[in-house]
mmCIF file of C-alpha atoms in Angstrom:
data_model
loop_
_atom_site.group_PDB
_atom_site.id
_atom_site.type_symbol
_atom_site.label_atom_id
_atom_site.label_comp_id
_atom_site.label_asym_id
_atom_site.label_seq_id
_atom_site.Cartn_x
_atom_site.Cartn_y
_atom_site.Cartn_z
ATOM 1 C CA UNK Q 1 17.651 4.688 12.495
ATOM 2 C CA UNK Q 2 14.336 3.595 10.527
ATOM 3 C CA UNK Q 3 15.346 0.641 7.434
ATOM 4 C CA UNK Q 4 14.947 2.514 3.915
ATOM 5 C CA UNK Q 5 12.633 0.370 2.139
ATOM 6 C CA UNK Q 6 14.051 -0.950 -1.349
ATOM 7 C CA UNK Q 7 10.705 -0.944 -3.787
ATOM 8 C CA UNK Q 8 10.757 -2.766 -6.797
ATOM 9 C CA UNK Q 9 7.462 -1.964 -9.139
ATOM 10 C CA UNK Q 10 7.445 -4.806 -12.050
ATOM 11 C CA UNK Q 11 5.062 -6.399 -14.418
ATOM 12 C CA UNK Q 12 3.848 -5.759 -18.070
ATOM 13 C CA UNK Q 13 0.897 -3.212 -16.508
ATOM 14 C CA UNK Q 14 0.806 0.451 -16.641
ATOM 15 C CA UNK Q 15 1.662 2.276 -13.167
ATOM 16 C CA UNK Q 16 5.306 0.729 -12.584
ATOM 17 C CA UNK Q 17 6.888 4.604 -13.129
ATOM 18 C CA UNK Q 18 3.579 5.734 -12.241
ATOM 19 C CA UNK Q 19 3.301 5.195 -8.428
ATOM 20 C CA UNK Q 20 7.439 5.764 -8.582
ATOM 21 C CA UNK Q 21 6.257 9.239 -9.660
ATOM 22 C CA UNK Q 22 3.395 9.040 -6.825
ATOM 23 C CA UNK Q 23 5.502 8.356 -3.941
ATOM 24 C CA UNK Q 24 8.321 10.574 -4.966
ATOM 25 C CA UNK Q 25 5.901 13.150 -4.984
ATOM 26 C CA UNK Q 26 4.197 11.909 -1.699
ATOM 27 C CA UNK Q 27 7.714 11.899 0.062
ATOM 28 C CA UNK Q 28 8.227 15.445 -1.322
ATOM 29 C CA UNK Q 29 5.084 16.756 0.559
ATOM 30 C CA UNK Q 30 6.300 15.820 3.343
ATOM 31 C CA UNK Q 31 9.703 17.431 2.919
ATOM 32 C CA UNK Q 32 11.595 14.181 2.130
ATOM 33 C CA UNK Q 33 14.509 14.747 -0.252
ATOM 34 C CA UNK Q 34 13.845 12.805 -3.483
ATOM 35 C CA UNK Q 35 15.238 12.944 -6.837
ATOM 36 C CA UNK Q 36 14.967 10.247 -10.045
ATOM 37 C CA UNK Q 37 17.908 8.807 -12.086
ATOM 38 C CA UNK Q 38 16.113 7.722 -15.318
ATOM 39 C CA UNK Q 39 17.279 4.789 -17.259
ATOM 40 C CA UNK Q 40 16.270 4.200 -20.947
ATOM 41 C CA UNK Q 41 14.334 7.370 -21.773
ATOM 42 C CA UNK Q 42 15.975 10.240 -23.708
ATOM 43 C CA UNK Q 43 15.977 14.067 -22.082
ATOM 44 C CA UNK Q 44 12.936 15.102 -24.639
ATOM 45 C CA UNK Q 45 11.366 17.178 -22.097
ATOM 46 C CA UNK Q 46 8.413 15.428 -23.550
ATOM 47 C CA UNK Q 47 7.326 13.850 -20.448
ATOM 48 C CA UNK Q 48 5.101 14.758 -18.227
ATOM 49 C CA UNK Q 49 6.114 13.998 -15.099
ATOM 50 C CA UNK Q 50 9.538 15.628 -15.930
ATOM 51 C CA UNK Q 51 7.804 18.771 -16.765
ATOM 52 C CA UNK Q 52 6.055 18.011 -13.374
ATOM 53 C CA UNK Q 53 9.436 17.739 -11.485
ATOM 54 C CA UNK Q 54 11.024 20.695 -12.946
ATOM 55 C CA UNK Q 55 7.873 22.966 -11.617
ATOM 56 C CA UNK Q 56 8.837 21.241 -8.446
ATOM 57 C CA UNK Q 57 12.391 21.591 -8.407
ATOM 58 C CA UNK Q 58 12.907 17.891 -8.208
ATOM 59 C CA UNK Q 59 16.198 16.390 -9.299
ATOM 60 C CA UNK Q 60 16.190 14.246 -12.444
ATOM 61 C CA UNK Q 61 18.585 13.216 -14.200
ATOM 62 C CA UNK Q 62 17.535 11.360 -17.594
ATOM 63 C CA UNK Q 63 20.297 9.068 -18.845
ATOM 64 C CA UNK Q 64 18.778 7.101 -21.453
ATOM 65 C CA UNK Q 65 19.078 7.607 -25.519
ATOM 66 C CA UNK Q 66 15.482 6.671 -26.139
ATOM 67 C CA UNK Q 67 15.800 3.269 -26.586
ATOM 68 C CA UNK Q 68 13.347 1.235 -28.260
ATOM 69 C CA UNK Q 69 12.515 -2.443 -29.374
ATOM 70 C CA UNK Q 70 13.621 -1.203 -32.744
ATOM 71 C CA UNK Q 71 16.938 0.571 -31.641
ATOM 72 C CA UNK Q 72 20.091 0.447 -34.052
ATOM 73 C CA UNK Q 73 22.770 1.313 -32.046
ATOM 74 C CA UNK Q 74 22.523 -0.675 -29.275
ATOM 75 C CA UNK Q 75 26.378 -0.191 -28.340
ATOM 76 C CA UNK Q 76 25.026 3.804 -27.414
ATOM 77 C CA UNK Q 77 22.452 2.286 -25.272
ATOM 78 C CA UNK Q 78 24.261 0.188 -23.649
ATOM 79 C CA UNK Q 79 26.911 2.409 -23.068
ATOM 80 C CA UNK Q 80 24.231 5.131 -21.689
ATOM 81 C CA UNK Q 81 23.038 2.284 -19.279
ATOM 82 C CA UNK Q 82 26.173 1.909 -17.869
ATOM 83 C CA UNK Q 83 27.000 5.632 -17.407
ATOM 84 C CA UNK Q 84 23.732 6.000 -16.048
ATOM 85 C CA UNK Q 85 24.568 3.607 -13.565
ATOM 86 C CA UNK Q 86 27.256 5.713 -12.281
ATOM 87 C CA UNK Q 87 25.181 8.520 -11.764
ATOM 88 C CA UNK Q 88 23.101 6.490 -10.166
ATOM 89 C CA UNK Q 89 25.877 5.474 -7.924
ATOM 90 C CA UNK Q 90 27.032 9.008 -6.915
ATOM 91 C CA UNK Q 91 23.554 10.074 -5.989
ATOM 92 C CA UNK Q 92 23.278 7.093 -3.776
ATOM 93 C CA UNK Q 93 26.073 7.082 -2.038
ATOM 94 C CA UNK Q 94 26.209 11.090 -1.542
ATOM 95 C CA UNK Q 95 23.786 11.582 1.369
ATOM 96 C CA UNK Q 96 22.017 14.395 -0.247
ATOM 97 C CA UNK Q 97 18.286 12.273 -1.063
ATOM 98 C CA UNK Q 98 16.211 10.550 1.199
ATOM 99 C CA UNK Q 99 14.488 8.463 -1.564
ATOM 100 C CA UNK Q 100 15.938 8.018 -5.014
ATOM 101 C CA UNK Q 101 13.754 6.062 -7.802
ATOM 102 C CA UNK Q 102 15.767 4.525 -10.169
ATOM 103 C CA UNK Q 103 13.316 4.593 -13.197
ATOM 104 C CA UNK Q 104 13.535 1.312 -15.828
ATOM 105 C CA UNK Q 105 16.440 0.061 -14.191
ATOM 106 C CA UNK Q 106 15.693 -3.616 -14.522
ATOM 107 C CA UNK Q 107 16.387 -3.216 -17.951
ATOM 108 C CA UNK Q 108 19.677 -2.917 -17.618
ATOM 109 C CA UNK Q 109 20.146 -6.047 -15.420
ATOM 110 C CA UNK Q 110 17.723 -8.161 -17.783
ATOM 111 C CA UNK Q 111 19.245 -7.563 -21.139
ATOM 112 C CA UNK Q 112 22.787 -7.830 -18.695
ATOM 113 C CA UNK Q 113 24.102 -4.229 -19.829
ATOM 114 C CA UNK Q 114 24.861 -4.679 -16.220
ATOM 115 C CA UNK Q 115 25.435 -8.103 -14.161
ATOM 116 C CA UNK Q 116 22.950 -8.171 -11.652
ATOM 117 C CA UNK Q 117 24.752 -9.511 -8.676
ATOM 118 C CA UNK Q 118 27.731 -6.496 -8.842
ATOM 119 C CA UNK Q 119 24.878 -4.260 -9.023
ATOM 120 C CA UNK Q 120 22.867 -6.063 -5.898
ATOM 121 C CA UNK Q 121 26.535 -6.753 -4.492
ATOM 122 C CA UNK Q 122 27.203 -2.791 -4.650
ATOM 123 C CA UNK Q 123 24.019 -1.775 -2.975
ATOM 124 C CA UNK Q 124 24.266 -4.527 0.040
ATOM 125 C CA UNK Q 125 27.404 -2.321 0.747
ATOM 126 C CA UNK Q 126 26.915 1.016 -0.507
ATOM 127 C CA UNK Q 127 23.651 1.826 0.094
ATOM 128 C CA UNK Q 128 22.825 4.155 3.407
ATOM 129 C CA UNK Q 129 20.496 2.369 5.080
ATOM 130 C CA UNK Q 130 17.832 4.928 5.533
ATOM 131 C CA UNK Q 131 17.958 5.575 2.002
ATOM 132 C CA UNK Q 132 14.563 4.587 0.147
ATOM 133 C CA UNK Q 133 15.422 3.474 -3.274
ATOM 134 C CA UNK Q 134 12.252 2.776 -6.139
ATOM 135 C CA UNK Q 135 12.973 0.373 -9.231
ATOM 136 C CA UNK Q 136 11.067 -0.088 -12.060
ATOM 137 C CA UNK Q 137 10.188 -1.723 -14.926
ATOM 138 C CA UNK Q 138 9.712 -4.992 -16.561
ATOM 139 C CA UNK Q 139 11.417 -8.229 -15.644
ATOM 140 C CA UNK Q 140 13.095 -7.301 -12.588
ATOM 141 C CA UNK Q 141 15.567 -10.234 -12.424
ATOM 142 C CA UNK Q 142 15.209 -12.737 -9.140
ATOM 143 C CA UNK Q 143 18.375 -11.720 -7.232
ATOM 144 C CA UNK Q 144 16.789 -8.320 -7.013
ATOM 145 C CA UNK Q 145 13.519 -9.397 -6.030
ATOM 146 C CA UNK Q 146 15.191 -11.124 -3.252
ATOM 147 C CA UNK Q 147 17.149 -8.206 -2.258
ATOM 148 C CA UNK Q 148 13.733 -6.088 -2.049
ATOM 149 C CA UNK Q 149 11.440 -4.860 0.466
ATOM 150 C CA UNK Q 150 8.498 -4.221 -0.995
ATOM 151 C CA UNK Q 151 7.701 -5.942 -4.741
ATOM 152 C CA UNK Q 152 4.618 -5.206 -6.666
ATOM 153 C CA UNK Q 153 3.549 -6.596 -10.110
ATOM 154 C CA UNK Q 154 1.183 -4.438 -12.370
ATOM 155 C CA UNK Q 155 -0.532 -6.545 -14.823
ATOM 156 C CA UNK Q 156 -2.242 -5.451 -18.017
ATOM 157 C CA UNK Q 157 -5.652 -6.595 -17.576
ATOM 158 C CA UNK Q 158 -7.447 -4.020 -19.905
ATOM 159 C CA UNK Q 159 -5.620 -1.676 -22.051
ATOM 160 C CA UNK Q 160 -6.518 0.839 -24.745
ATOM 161 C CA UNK Q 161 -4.441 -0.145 -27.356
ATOM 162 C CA UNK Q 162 -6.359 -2.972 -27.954
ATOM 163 C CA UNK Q 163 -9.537 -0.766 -28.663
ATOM 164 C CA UNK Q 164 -7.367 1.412 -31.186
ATOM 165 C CA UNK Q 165 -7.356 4.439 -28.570
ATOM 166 C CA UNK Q 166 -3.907 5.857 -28.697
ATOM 167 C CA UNK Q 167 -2.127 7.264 -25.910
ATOM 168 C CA UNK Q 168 -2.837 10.167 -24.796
ATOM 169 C CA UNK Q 169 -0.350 13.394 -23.741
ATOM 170 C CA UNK Q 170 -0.904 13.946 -19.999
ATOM 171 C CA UNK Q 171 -1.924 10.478 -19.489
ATOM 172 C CA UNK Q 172 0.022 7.736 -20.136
ATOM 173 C CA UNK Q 173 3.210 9.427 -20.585
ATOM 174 C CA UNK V 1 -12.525 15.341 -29.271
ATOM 175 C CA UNK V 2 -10.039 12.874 -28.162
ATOM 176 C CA UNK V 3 -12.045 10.664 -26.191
ATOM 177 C CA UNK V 4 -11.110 10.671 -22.228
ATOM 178 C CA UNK V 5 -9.593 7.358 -20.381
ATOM 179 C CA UNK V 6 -11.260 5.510 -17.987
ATOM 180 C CA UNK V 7 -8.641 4.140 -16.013
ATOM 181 C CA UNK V 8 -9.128 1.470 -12.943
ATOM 182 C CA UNK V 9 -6.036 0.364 -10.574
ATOM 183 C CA UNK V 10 -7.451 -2.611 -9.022
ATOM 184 C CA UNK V 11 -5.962 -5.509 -6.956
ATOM 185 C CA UNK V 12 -4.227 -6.727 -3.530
ATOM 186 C CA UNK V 13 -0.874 -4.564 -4.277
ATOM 187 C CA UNK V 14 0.407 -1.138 -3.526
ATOM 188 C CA UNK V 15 0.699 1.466 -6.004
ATOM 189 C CA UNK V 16 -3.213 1.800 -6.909
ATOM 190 C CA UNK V 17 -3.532 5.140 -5.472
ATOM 191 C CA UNK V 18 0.210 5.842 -5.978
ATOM 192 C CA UNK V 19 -0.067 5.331 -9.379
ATOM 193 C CA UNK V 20 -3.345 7.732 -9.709
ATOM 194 C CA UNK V 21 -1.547 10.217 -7.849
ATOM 195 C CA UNK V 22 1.705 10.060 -10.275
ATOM 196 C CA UNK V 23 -0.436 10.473 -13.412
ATOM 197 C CA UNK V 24 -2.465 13.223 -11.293
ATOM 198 C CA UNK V 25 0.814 15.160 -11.309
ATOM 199 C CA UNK V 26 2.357 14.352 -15.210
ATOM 200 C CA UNK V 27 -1.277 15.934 -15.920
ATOM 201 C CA UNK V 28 -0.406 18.778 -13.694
ATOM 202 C CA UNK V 29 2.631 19.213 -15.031
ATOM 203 C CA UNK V 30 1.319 19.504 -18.373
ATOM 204 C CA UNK V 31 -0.922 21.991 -17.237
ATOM 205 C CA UNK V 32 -4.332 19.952 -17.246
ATOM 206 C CA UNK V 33 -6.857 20.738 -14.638
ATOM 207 C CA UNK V 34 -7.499 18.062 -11.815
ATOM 208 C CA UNK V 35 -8.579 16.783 -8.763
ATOM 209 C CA UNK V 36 -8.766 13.983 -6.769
ATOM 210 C CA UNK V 37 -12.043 13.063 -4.843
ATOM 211 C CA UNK V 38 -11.138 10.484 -1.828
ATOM 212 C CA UNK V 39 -13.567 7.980 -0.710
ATOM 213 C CA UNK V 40 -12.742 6.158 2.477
ATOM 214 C CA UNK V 41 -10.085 7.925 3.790
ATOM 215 C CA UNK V 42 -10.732 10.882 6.591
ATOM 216 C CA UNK V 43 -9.555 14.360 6.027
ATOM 217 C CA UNK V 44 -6.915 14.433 9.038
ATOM 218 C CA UNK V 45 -3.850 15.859 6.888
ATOM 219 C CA UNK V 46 -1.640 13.154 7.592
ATOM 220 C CA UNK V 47 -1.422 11.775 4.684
ATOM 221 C CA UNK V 48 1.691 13.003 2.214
ATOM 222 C CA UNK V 49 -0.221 13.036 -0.922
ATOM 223 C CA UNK V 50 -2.568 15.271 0.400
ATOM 224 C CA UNK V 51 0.329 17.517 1.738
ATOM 225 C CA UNK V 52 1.651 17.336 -1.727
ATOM 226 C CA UNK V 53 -1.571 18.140 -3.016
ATOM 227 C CA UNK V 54 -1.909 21.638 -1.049
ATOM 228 C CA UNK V 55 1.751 22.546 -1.927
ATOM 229 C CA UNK V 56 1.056 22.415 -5.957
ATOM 230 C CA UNK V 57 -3.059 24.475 -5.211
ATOM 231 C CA UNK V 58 -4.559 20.847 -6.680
ATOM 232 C CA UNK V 59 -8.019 20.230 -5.415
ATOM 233 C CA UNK V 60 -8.411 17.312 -3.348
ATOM 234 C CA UNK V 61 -11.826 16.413 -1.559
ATOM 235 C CA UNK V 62 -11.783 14.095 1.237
ATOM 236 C CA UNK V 63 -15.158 12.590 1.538
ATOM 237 C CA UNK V 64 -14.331 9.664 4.332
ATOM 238 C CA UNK V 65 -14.259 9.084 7.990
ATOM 239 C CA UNK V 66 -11.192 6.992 8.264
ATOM 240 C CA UNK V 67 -13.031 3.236 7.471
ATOM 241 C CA UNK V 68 -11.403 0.440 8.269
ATOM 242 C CA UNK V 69 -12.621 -3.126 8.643
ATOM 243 C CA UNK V 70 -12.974 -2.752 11.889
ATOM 244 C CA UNK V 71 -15.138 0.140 12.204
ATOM 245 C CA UNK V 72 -17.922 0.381 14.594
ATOM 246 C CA UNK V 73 -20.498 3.281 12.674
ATOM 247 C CA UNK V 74 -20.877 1.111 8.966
ATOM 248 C CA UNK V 75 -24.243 3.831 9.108
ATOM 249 C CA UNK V 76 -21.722 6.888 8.871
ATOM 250 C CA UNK V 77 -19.368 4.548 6.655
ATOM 251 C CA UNK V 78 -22.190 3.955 4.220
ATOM 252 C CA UNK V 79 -23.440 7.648 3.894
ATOM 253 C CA UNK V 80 -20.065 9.184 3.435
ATOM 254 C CA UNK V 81 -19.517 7.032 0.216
ATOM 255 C CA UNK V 82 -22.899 8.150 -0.955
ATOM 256 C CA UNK V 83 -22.285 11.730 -0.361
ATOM 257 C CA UNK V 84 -19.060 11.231 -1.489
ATOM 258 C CA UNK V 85 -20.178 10.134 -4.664
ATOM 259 C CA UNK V 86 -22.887 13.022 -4.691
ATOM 260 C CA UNK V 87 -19.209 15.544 -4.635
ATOM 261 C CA UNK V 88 -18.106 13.357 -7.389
ATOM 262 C CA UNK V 89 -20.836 13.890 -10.101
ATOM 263 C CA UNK V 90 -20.842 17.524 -9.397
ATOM 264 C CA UNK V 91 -17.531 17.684 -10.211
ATOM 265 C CA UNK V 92 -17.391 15.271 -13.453
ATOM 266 C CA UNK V 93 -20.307 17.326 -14.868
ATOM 267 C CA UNK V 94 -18.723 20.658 -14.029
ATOM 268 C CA UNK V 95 -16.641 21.053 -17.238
ATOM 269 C CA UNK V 96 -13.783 22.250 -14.444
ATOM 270 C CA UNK V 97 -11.335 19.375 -14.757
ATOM 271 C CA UNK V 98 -9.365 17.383 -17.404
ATOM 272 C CA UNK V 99 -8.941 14.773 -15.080
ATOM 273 C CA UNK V 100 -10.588 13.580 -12.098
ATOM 274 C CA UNK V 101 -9.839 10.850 -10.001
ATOM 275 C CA UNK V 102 -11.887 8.748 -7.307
ATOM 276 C CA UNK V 103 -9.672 7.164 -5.055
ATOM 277 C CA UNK V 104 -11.153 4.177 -3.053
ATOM 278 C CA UNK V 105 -14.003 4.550 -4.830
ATOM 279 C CA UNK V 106 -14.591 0.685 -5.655
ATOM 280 C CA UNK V 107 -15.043 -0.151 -2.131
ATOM 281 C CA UNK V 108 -18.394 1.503 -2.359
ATOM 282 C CA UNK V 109 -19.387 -0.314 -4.956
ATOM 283 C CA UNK V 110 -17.923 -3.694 -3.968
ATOM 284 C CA UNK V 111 -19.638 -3.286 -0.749
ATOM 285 C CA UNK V 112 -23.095 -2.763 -2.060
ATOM 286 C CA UNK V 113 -22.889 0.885 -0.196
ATOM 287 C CA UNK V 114 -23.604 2.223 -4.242
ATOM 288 C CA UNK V 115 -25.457 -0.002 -6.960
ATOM 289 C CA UNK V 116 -22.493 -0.707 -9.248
ATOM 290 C CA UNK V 117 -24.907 -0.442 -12.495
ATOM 291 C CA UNK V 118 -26.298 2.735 -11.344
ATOM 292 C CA UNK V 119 -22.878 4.307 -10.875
ATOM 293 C CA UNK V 120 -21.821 3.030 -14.781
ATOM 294 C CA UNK V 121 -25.232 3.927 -16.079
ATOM 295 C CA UNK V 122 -25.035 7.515 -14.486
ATOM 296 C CA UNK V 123 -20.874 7.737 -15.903
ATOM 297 C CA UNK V 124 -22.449 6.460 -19.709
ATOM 298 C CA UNK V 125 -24.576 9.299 -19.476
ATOM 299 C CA UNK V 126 -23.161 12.509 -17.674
ATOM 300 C CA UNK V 127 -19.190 11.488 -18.144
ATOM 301 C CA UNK V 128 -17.914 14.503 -20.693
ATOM 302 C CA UNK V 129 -16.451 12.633 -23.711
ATOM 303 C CA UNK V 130 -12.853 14.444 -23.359
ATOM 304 C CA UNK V 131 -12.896 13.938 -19.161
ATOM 305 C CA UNK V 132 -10.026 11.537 -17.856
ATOM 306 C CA UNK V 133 -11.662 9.477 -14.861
ATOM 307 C CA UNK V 134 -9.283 7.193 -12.351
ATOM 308 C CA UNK V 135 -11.068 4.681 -10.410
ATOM 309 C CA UNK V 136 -8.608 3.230 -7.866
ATOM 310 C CA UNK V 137 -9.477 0.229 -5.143
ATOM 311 C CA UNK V 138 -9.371 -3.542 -4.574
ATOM 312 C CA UNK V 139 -11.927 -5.850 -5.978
ATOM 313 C CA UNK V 140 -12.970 -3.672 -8.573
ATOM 314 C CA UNK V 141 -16.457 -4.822 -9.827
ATOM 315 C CA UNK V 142 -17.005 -6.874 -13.179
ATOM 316 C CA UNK V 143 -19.060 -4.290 -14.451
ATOM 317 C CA UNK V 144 -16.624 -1.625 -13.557
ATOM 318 C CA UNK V 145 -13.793 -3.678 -15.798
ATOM 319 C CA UNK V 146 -16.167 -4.082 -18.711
ATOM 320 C CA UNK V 147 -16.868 -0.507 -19.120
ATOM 321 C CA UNK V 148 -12.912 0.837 -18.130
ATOM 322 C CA UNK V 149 -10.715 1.501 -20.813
ATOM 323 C CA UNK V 150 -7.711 0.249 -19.333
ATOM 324 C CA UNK V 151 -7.848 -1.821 -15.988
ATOM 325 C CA UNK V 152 -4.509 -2.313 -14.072
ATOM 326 C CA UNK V 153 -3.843 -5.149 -11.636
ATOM 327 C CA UNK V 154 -1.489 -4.553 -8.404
ATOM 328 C CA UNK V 155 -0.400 -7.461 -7.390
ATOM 329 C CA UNK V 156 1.598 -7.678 -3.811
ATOM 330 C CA UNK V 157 4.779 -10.208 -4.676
ATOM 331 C CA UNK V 158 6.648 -9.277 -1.317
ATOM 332 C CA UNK V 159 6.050 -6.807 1.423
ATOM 333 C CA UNK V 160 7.835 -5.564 3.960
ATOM 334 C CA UNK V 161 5.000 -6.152 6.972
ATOM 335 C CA UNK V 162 5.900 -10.083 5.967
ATOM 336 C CA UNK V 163 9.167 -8.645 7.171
ATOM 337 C CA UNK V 164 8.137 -7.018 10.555
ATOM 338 C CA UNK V 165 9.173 -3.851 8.897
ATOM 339 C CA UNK V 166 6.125 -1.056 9.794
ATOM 340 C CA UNK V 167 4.686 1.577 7.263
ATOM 341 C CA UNK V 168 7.112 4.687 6.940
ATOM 342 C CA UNK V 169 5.576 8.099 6.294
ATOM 343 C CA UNK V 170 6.307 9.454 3.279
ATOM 344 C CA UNK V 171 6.639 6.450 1.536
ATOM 345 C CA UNK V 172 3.904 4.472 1.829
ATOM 346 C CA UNK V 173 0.900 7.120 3.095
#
């Protein structure tokens, strides 16, 4: 039985749920059974790449409120992280995807909405071990770069924003 | 006319063409028109993005002969990238895509195969304002940076070959 690779895509660069996307979509050309549990994000339908999965028939499952920086009711959030979680649970555990990205997810563990080590301790036992699982976003905590395959940082080295370009539909989002 | 990105995933890590390939397919799935033109790599099929590619009718034009650093015919090497590059202007001046994207296309450049200036002075001139271009590849050249509107670094934290753990289809080609 071939080792599913845990990914972890981290850094305060663009591409983190970017090449998530990318290899989701990469396993799904090659029949691989994939789906996303997103973390943080609200079910808009303003995103791109879920537009993208739903023309695909890709599973996704948005959990998020749309948290921001500026969010009021942080008790919602945090509540939505830790429900998300659960989904994120039943999908692992339920044999039905060969590669599951777990979009934003370090959030959760860095602002502790979750305590890392249950959530590493869970996945040491309840993840099927040809299961590929993708996590991204910023600050992905130690314990779970330890517990990783396959860690990448993307660093801002050049960014738009600073130029006054705004982002762009399509593009960045 | 909202002015079009141009985007450069540069550095040691994965994710550089991943993350071209993800934003590829959020601009699919918003229903801009684009296509990928691939420098280096050989058209042989295997690789899942490309599979992915044909499933969703995106245009994808392979332009290498399957380089690697230790290739034997650098002559063949050298005029693929600049007939490569010949497929890329015709299709950044043909008003047919939103968003194009040249992946592996900074090896040419780094490697003196294309003059670097020539290349920027040529995209300062014929690049439509609106057109999206994604410039993927290590050691992206200085002059490259400077005229990219937002430049992305990959950095490789841990990876699994450190591990004795091989490449797996669908996940990381």
């Amino acid at each position: 039985m071939k080792k599913g690779l845990v990914i972890v895509n981290t850094g305060n660069g663009k591409g983190k749920s970017t090449a998530a996307f990318g290899l989701l979509l990469r396993a799904w050309g090659r029949g691989l059974r994939v789906c996303v549990v997103q973390f943080i994000k609200s079910e808009t339908g303003k995103w791109g790449e879920i537009k993208a999965a739903q023309k695909l028939g890709i599973d996704w499952f948005t959990t998020g409120d749309g948290f921001t920086w500026t969010s009021k009711d942080m008790d919602e959030t945090v509540a939505r992280a830790i429900a998300g979680w659960e989904v994120a649970k039943e999908k692992i555990v339920s044999g039905n995807y060969d590669v599951i990205v777990l979009d934003e997810f370090t959030y959760a563990m860095h602002f502790a909405w979750l305590e890392t080590n249950q959530v590493i301790d869970w996945l040491k036992s309840n993840k099927p071990t040809e299961l590929h699982l993708v996590i991204t976003g910023r600050d992905a905590p130690a314990e779970l770069i330890e517990y990783a395959d396959l860690v990448t940082e993307m660093t801002e080295v050049k960014h738009p924003y600073q130029q006054g370009i705004l982002a762009q539909a399509g593009i960045e989002f």
